[in-house]
GROMACS .gro file of C-alpha atoms in nm:
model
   78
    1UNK     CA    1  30.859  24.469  -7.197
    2UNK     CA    2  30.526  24.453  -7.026
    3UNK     CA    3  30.397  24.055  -6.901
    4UNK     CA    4  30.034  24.026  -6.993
    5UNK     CA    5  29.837  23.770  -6.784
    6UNK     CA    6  29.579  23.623  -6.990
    7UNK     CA    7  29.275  23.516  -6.776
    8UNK     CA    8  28.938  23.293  -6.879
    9UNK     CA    9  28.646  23.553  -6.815
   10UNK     CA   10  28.334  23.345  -6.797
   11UNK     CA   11  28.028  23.517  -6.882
   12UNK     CA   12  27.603  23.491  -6.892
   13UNK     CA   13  27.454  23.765  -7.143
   14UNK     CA   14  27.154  23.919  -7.010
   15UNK     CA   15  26.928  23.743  -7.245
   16UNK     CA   16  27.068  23.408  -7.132
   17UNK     CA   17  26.986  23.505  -6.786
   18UNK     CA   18  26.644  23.324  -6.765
   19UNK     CA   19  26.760  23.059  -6.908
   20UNK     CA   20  26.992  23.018  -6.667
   21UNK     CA   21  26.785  23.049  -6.382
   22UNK     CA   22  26.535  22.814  -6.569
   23UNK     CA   23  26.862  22.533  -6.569
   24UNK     CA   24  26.867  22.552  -6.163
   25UNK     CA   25  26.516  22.613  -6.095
   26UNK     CA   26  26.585  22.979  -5.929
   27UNK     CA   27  26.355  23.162  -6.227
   28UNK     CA   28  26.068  23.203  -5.985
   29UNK     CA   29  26.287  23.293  -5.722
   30UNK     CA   30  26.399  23.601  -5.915
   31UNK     CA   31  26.106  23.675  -6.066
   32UNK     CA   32  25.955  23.762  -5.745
   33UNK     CA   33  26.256  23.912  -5.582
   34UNK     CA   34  26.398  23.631  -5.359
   35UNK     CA   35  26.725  23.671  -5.477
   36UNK     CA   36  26.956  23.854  -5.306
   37UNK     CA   37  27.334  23.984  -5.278
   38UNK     CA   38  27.530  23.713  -5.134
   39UNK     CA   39  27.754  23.993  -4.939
   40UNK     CA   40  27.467  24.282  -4.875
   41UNK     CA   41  27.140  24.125  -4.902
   42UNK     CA   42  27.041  24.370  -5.173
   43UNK     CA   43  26.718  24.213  -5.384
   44UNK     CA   44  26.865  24.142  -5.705
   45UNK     CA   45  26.681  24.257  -6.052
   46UNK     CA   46  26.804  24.249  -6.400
   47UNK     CA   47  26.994  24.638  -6.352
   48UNK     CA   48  27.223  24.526  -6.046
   49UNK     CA   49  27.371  24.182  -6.091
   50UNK     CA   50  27.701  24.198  -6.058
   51UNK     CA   51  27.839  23.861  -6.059
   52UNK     CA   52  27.755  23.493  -6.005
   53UNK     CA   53  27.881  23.148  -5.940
   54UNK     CA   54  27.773  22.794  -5.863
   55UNK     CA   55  27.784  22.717  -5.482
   56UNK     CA   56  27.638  22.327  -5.336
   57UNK     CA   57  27.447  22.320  -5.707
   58UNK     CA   58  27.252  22.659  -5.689
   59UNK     CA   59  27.369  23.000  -5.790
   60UNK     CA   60  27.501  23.231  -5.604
   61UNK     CA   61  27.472  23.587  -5.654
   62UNK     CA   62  27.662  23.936  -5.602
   63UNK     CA   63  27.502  24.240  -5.685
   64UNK     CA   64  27.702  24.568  -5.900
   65UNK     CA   65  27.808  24.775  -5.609
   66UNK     CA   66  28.226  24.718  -5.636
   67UNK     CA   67  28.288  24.589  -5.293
   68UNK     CA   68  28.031  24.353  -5.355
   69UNK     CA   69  28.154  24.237  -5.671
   70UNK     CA   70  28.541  24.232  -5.521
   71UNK     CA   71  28.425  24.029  -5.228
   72UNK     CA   72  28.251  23.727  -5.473
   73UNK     CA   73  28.574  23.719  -5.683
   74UNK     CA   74  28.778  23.700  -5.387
   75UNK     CA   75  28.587  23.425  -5.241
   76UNK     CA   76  28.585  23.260  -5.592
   77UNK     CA   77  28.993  23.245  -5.586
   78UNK     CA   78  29.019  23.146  -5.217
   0.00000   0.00000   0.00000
């Protein structure tokens, strides 16, 4: 018998985005590309964000690239 793990997966919807953004006053920030991977420094547009999370009240961003993405869920467990 296999042991399933059943996890909360927390999620923003790509129309929800701006909102977002809007909510911690970083909409201007992305909007003209001040945003960046938290782990690369890639500038972050609609097509590459990986992941986020709240860090000292702002968000924090990782872009799609998989050790990116691995690295900001790591750091989210630690």
């Amino acid at each position: 018998m296999q042991i399933i793990e059943k996890k909360e997966i927390k999620a923003v919807h790509m129309t929800d985005l701006a909102d977002l953004l809007k909510k911690f006053d970083q909409l201007e920030d992305f909007t003209n590309g001040n945003i960046k991977c938290e782990i690369c420094s890639d500038i972050l547009i609609n097509t590459n964000i990986g992941s986020l999370k709240l860090k000292n009240e702002r968000l924090i961003f990782s872009c799609n690239k998989p050790a990116c993405f691995n690295k900001m869920v790591k750091k989210s467990t630690d």
